[in-house]
Amino acid sequence: MVSALPLTLAGATLRRRGKVLVGPVDLKLGERGVTVVIGPNGSGKTSLLRMMHGLQRVAAGSVTWSLPDTEARRRQAYVFQQPIALRRSVLANLVFPLRLHGMPRAQATAMARTAASRFDLTAKLEQSAPSLSGGEMQRLALARALIATPEILFADEPCAALDGSATRQIESHLVEAAASGTRLVMATHDMGQARRIADDVIFLLHGRIHETGPATAFFDGPDTAEARAFLRGDIVD
Ligand SMILES: Nc1ncnc2c1ncn2[C@@H]1O[C@H](COP(=O)(O)OP(=O)(O)O)[C@@H](O)[C@H]1O
Ligand SMILES: [Mg+2]
Protein backbone atom coordinates (compact mmCIF):
# COMPACT_ATOMS: atom_id res chain seq x y z
CA MET A 1 0.00 0.00 0.00
CA VAL A 2 1.29 3.45 -0.89
CA SER A 3 1.85 5.48 2.26
CA ALA A 4 0.28 8.83 3.12
CA LEU A 5 3.63 9.57 4.78
CA PRO A 6 5.92 11.39 4.93
CA LEU A 7 3.96 14.35 6.19
CA THR A 8 5.71 17.64 5.50
CA LEU A 9 5.10 20.88 7.36
CA ALA A 10 6.74 23.95 5.84
CA GLY A 11 6.38 27.19 7.72
CA ALA A 12 3.05 25.84 8.96
CA THR A 13 1.33 28.34 11.25
CA LEU A 14 -1.96 28.23 13.10
CA ARG A 15 -3.56 31.48 14.23
CA ARG A 16 -6.64 32.25 16.26
CA ARG A 17 -7.95 35.81 16.28
CA GLY A 18 -4.63 37.13 15.04
CA LYS A 19 -2.62 35.30 17.69
CA VAL A 20 -0.15 32.58 16.67
CA LEU A 21 -1.05 29.34 18.45
CA VAL A 22 1.72 27.33 16.85
CA GLY A 23 4.34 27.90 14.19
CA PRO A 24 5.99 28.51 11.96
CA VAL A 25 6.83 24.80 12.06
CA ASP A 26 9.11 22.97 9.65
CA LEU A 27 8.91 19.23 10.11
CA LYS A 28 9.02 15.99 8.17
CA LEU A 29 7.24 13.05 9.70
CA GLY A 30 8.59 9.82 8.25
CA GLU A 31 6.87 6.50 7.80
CA ARG A 32 8.14 4.78 10.91
CA GLY A 33 8.31 5.18 14.64
CA VAL A 34 6.61 6.85 17.55
CA THR A 35 6.88 10.62 17.78
CA VAL A 36 6.17 12.16 21.15
CA VAL A 37 5.34 15.85 21.46
CA ILE A 38 6.28 17.43 24.77
CA GLY A 39 6.49 20.92 26.20
CA PRO A 40 5.00 23.10 28.91
CA ASN A 41 1.28 23.83 29.14
CA GLY A 42 0.30 26.23 26.40
CA SER A 43 3.41 25.50 24.34
CA GLY A 44 1.26 24.36 21.41
CA LYS A 45 1.14 20.55 21.62
CA THR A 46 -2.60 20.33 20.99
CA SER A 47 -2.43 22.99 18.30
CA LEU A 48 0.38 21.15 16.50
CA LEU A 49 -1.53 17.86 16.48
CA ARG A 50 -4.71 19.59 15.29
CA MET A 51 -2.76 21.34 12.55
CA MET A 52 -1.16 18.09 11.37
CA HIS A 53 -4.50 16.29 11.41
CA GLY A 54 -6.10 19.11 9.46
CA LEU A 55 -8.69 19.98 12.11
CA GLN A 56 -7.78 23.60 11.54
CA ARG A 57 -6.64 25.29 8.37
CA VAL A 58 -3.18 26.81 8.46
CA ALA A 59 -2.94 30.60 8.31
CA ALA A 60 0.47 30.38 6.63
CA GLY A 61 2.76 27.71 5.25
CA SER A 62 1.66 24.22 4.34
CA VAL A 63 0.83 20.77 5.67
CA THR A 64 1.38 18.25 2.91
CA TRP A 65 0.72 14.53 2.84
CA SER A 66 2.19 12.22 0.23
CA LEU A 67 -1.31 11.37 -0.97
CA PRO A 68 -4.26 13.62 -1.83
CA ASP A 69 -5.77 15.20 1.32
CA THR A 70 -9.05 13.27 1.16
CA GLU A 71 -7.21 9.94 0.98
CA ALA A 72 -4.71 10.98 3.67
CA ARG A 73 -7.60 12.05 5.89
CA ARG A 74 -9.27 8.65 5.60
CA ARG A 75 -6.11 7.03 6.92
CA GLN A 76 -5.84 9.09 10.09
CA ALA A 77 -7.46 8.86 13.47
CA TYR A 78 -7.33 11.26 16.42
CA VAL A 79 -7.80 10.65 20.11
CA PHE A 80 -8.66 13.64 22.28
CA GLN A 81 -7.44 14.35 25.78
CA GLN A 82 -11.05 14.31 26.97
CA PRO A 83 -12.52 11.23 25.36
CA ILE A 84 -15.71 11.82 23.48
CA ALA A 85 -18.41 9.28 22.80
CA LEU A 86 -21.79 9.26 21.13
CA ARG A 87 -24.74 9.13 23.54
CA ARG A 88 -25.36 5.59 22.45
CA SER A 89 -24.21 2.12 23.43
CA VAL A 90 -20.57 1.11 23.40
CA LEU A 91 -21.37 -1.24 20.54
CA ALA A 92 -23.00 1.56 18.51
CA ASN A 93 -19.93 3.73 19.13
CA LEU A 94 -17.68 1.04 17.70
CA VAL A 95 -19.94 0.23 14.75
CA PHE A 96 -20.33 3.88 13.74
CA PRO A 97 -16.90 4.57 12.18
CA LEU A 98 -17.04 1.32 10.23
CA ARG A 99 -20.45 2.18 8.82
CA LEU A 100 -18.99 5.56 7.85
CA HIS A 101 -16.41 3.63 5.86
CA GLY A 102 -19.32 1.89 4.13
CA MET A 103 -18.98 -1.49 5.80
CA PRO A 104 -22.13 -3.67 5.86
CA ARG A 105 -23.81 -3.74 9.29
CA ALA A 106 -23.25 -7.44 10.04
CA GLN A 107 -19.56 -7.22 9.28
CA ALA A 108 -19.22 -3.96 11.22
CA THR A 109 -20.93 -5.51 14.24
CA ALA A 110 -18.65 -8.53 14.17
CA MET A 111 -15.60 -6.31 13.94
CA ALA A 112 -16.89 -4.10 16.76
CA ARG A 113 -17.26 -7.16 19.00
CA THR A 114 -13.69 -8.24 18.23
CA ALA A 115 -12.40 -4.76 19.05
CA ALA A 116 -14.43 -4.68 22.28
CA SER A 117 -12.85 -7.94 23.32
CA ARG A 118 -9.36 -6.69 22.56
CA PHE A 119 -10.00 -3.52 24.59
CA ASP A 120 -11.65 -5.37 27.46
CA LEU A 121 -15.06 -3.80 26.81
CA THR A 122 -17.12 -6.91 26.05
CA ALA A 123 -19.04 -6.66 29.31
CA LYS A 124 -19.91 -3.04 28.48
CA LEU A 125 -21.16 -3.47 24.92
CA GLU A 126 -24.79 -2.63 25.68
CA GLN A 127 -23.98 0.09 28.23
CA SER A 128 -24.47 3.72 27.31
CA ALA A 129 -21.04 5.13 26.45
CA PRO A 130 -21.35 8.35 28.49
CA SER A 131 -21.85 6.25 31.65
CA LEU A 132 -18.45 4.56 31.34
CA SER A 133 -15.60 5.31 33.73
CA GLY A 134 -12.81 7.58 32.50
CA GLY A 135 -10.52 4.65 31.77
CA GLU A 136 -13.24 2.69 29.96
CA MET A 137 -14.22 5.76 28.00
CA GLN A 138 -10.66 6.32 26.83
CA ARG A 139 -10.33 2.61 25.94
CA LEU A 140 -13.49 3.01 23.87
CA ALA A 141 -12.13 6.14 22.20
CA LEU A 142 -8.92 4.32 21.36
CA ALA A 143 -10.73 1.18 20.20
CA ARG A 144 -12.87 3.32 17.92
CA ALA A 145 -9.85 5.22 16.62
CA LEU A 146 -7.96 2.01 15.86
CA ILE A 147 -10.84 -0.14 14.63
CA ALA A 148 -10.32 0.66 10.96
CA THR A 149 -6.53 0.25 11.34
CA PRO A 150 -5.46 3.82 10.59
CA GLU A 151 -2.07 4.42 9.07
CA ILE A 152 -1.52 7.36 11.43
CA LEU A 153 -2.88 7.92 14.93
CA PHE A 154 -2.70 11.31 16.63
CA ALA A 155 -3.23 11.09 20.36
CA ASP A 156 -3.41 14.22 22.50
CA GLU A 157 -2.43 13.42 26.10
CA PRO A 158 -4.70 10.35 26.03
CA CYS A 159 -3.81 9.41 29.60
CA ALA A 160 -3.93 12.87 31.17
CA ALA A 161 -7.18 12.28 33.02
CA LEU A 162 -6.49 8.66 33.98
CA ASP A 163 -5.09 6.89 37.02
CA GLY A 164 -2.07 4.59 36.95
CA SER A 165 -3.71 1.34 35.95
CA ALA A 166 -5.90 2.94 33.27
CA THR A 167 -2.81 4.72 31.96
CA ARG A 168 -0.91 1.43 31.72
CA GLN A 169 -3.75 -0.13 29.76
CA ILE A 170 -3.99 2.73 27.28
CA GLU A 171 -0.22 2.85 26.92
CA SER A 172 0.01 -0.86 26.14
CA HIS A 173 -2.68 -0.49 23.46
CA LEU A 174 -0.76 2.42 21.95
CA VAL A 175 2.49 0.45 21.95
CA GLU A 176 0.71 -2.52 20.36
CA ALA A 177 -0.81 -0.33 17.65
CA ALA A 178 2.60 1.17 16.91
CA ALA A 179 4.20 -2.29 16.82
CA SER A 180 1.62 -3.43 14.29
CA GLY A 181 2.44 -0.54 11.99
CA THR A 182 0.33 2.46 12.97
CA ARG A 183 2.40 5.66 12.92
CA LEU A 184 1.84 7.17 16.34
CA VAL A 185 2.15 10.88 17.08
CA MET A 186 1.35 11.56 20.69
CA ALA A 187 1.44 14.53 23.04
CA THR A 188 2.10 13.77 26.67
CA HIS A 189 3.09 15.59 29.84
CA ASP A 190 4.23 12.30 31.37
CA MET A 191 7.99 12.11 30.86
CA GLY A 192 8.09 8.49 32.07
CA GLN A 193 5.63 7.62 29.33
CA ALA A 194 7.55 9.69 26.79
CA ARG A 195 10.77 7.84 27.60
CA ARG A 196 9.03 4.46 27.42
CA ILE A 197 7.45 4.84 24.04
CA ALA A 198 9.13 7.60 22.03
CA ASP A 199 11.44 6.97 19.10
CA ASP A 200 11.57 10.68 18.34
CA VAL A 201 10.80 13.73 20.41
CA ILE A 202 9.47 17.14 19.49
CA PHE A 203 10.01 19.64 22.28
CA LEU A 204 7.77 22.69 21.87
CA LEU A 205 8.20 26.07 23.45
CA HIS A 206 6.04 29.12 22.71
CA GLY A 207 4.44 27.40 19.72
CA ARG A 208 7.77 26.62 18.04
CA ILE A 209 9.86 23.47 17.82
CA HIS A 210 12.63 24.25 20.26
CA GLU A 211 14.44 20.95 19.91
CA THR A 212 13.75 17.70 18.10
CA GLY A 213 15.57 14.43 17.54
CA PRO A 214 15.88 10.78 18.50
CA ALA A 215 14.41 10.08 21.93
CA THR A 216 17.48 8.39 23.43
CA ALA A 217 19.77 11.30 22.64
CA PHE A 218 17.18 13.82 23.74
CA PHE A 219 16.51 12.23 27.11
CA ASP A 220 20.17 11.41 27.76
CA GLY A 221 21.37 14.89 27.00
CA PRO A 222 19.20 17.54 25.41
CA ASP A 223 21.01 20.25 23.47
CA THR A 224 19.18 23.24 24.86
CA ALA A 225 19.10 24.67 28.37
CA GLU A 226 15.30 24.93 28.16
CA ALA A 227 14.87 21.23 27.39
CA ARG A 228 17.27 20.35 30.21
CA ALA A 229 15.28 22.51 32.60
CA PHE A 230 11.99 21.02 31.39
CA LEU A 231 13.25 17.46 31.92
CA ARG A 232 14.42 18.41 35.41
CA GLY A 233 10.86 19.49 36.13
CA ASP A 234 11.67 23.17 36.35
CA ILE A 235 9.13 25.70 35.19
CA VAL A 236 10.06 26.74 31.67
CA ASP A 237 8.42 29.72 30.03
N1 LIG B 1 -9.38 28.01 21.00
C1 LIG B 1 -8.39 28.82 21.31
N2 LIG B 1 -8.51 30.15 21.20
C2 LIG B 1 -7.49 30.98 21.52
N3 LIG B 1 -6.29 30.55 21.96
C3 LIG B 1 -6.11 29.24 22.08
C4 LIG B 1 -7.12 28.29 21.78
N4 LIG B 1 -6.64 27.06 22.00
C5 LIG B 1 -5.38 27.23 22.44
N5 LIG B 1 -5.05 28.52 22.50
C6 LIG B 1 -3.74 29.09 22.89
O1 LIG B 1 -2.77 28.54 22.02
C7 LIG B 1 -1.57 28.28 22.70
C8 LIG B 1 -1.21 26.82 22.57
O2 LIG B 1 -2.19 26.04 23.23
P1 LIG B 1 -2.23 24.48 23.14
O3 LIG B 1 -1.99 24.06 21.76
O4 LIG B 1 -3.51 24.05 23.78
O5 LIG B 1 -0.99 24.08 24.06
P2 LIG B 1 -0.70 22.74 24.88
O6 LIG B 1 -1.52 21.65 24.29
O7 LIG B 1 0.76 22.53 24.74
O8 LIG B 1 -1.07 23.03 26.31
C9 LIG B 1 -1.80 28.73 24.14
O9 LIG B 1 -1.31 30.03 24.27
C10 LIG B 1 -3.30 28.71 24.28
O10 LIG B 1 -3.74 29.62 25.25
MG1 LIG C 1 -2.90 20.38 25.02
Short mmCIF file of N, CA, C and O in Angstrom, two decimals, residues 53 61 73 85 87 99 104 115 138 147 150 159 181 185 197 210 213 223 237:
data_model
loop_
_atom_site.label_atom_id
_atom_site.label_comp_id
_atom_site.label_asym_id
_atom_site.label_seq_id
_atom_site.Cartn_x
_atom_site.Cartn_y
_atom_site.Cartn_z
N HIS A 53 -3.33 17.09 11.76
CA HIS A 53 -4.50 16.29 11.41
C HIS A 53 -5.45 17.04 10.48
O HIS A 53 -6.36 16.44 9.90
N GLY A 61 1.99 28.93 5.45
CA GLY A 61 2.76 27.71 5.25
C GLY A 61 1.88 26.58 4.76
O GLY A 61 0.75 26.80 4.31
N ARG A 73 -6.67 11.86 4.77
CA ARG A 73 -7.60 12.05 5.89
C ARG A 73 -8.26 10.74 6.31
O ARG A 73 -8.44 10.44 7.47
N ALA A 85 -17.65 10.44 23.26
CA ALA A 85 -18.41 9.28 22.80
C ALA A 85 -19.81 9.73 22.44
O ALA A 85 -20.33 10.70 22.98
N ARG A 87 -23.79 9.51 22.49
CA ARG A 87 -24.74 9.13 23.54
C ARG A 87 -25.51 7.90 23.11
O ARG A 87 -26.73 7.92 22.94
N ARG A 99 -19.33 1.89 9.72
CA ARG A 99 -20.45 2.18 8.82
C ARG A 99 -20.12 3.42 7.97
O ARG A 99 -20.48 3.46 6.79
N PRO A 104 -20.80 -3.13 5.56
CA PRO A 104 -22.13 -3.67 5.86
C PRO A 104 -22.31 -3.89 7.37
O PRO A 104 -21.34 -4.20 8.06
N ALA A 115 -13.13 -5.90 18.47
CA ALA A 115 -12.40 -4.76 19.05
C ALA A 115 -12.74 -4.62 20.53
O ALA A 115 -11.86 -4.38 21.36
N GLN A 138 -11.83 6.10 27.67
CA GLN A 138 -10.66 6.32 26.83
C GLN A 138 -10.31 5.04 26.06
O GLN A 138 -9.86 5.10 24.92
N ILE A 147 -10.05 0.99 15.16
CA ILE A 147 -10.84 -0.14 14.63
C ILE A 147 -10.66 -0.32 13.13
O ILE A 147 -10.64 -1.44 12.63
N PRO A 150 -5.97 2.61 11.26
CA PRO A 150 -5.46 3.82 10.59
C PRO A 150 -3.96 3.71 10.35
O PRO A 150 -3.26 3.02 11.09
N CYS A 159 -3.77 9.95 28.24
CA CYS A 159 -3.81 9.41 29.60
C CYS A 159 -3.88 10.49 30.66
O CYS A 159 -3.81 10.20 31.86
N GLY A 181 2.24 -1.34 13.20
CA GLY A 181 2.44 -0.54 11.99
C GLY A 181 1.73 0.79 11.95
O GLY A 181 1.86 1.52 10.96
N VAL A 185 1.68 9.54 16.72
CA VAL A 185 2.15 10.88 17.08
C VAL A 185 1.37 11.29 18.31
O VAL A 185 0.15 11.45 18.25
N ILE A 197 7.98 5.19 25.37
CA ILE A 197 7.45 4.84 24.04
C ILE A 197 8.01 5.65 22.87
O ILE A 197 7.82 5.26 21.74
N HIS A 210 11.41 23.74 19.63
CA HIS A 210 12.63 24.25 20.26
C HIS A 210 13.77 23.26 20.08
O HIS A 210 14.93 23.64 19.96
N GLY A 213 14.57 15.43 17.88
CA GLY A 213 15.57 14.43 17.54
C GLY A 213 15.21 13.09 18.13
O GLY A 213 14.14 12.93 18.73
N ASP A 223 20.06 19.23 23.91
CA ASP A 223 21.01 20.25 23.47
C ASP A 223 20.75 21.60 24.13
O ASP A 223 21.68 22.38 24.31
N ASP A 237 9.33 28.88 30.83
CA ASP A 237 8.42 29.72 30.03
C ASP A 237 9.18 30.85 29.38
O ASP A 237 10.39 30.79 29.25
#
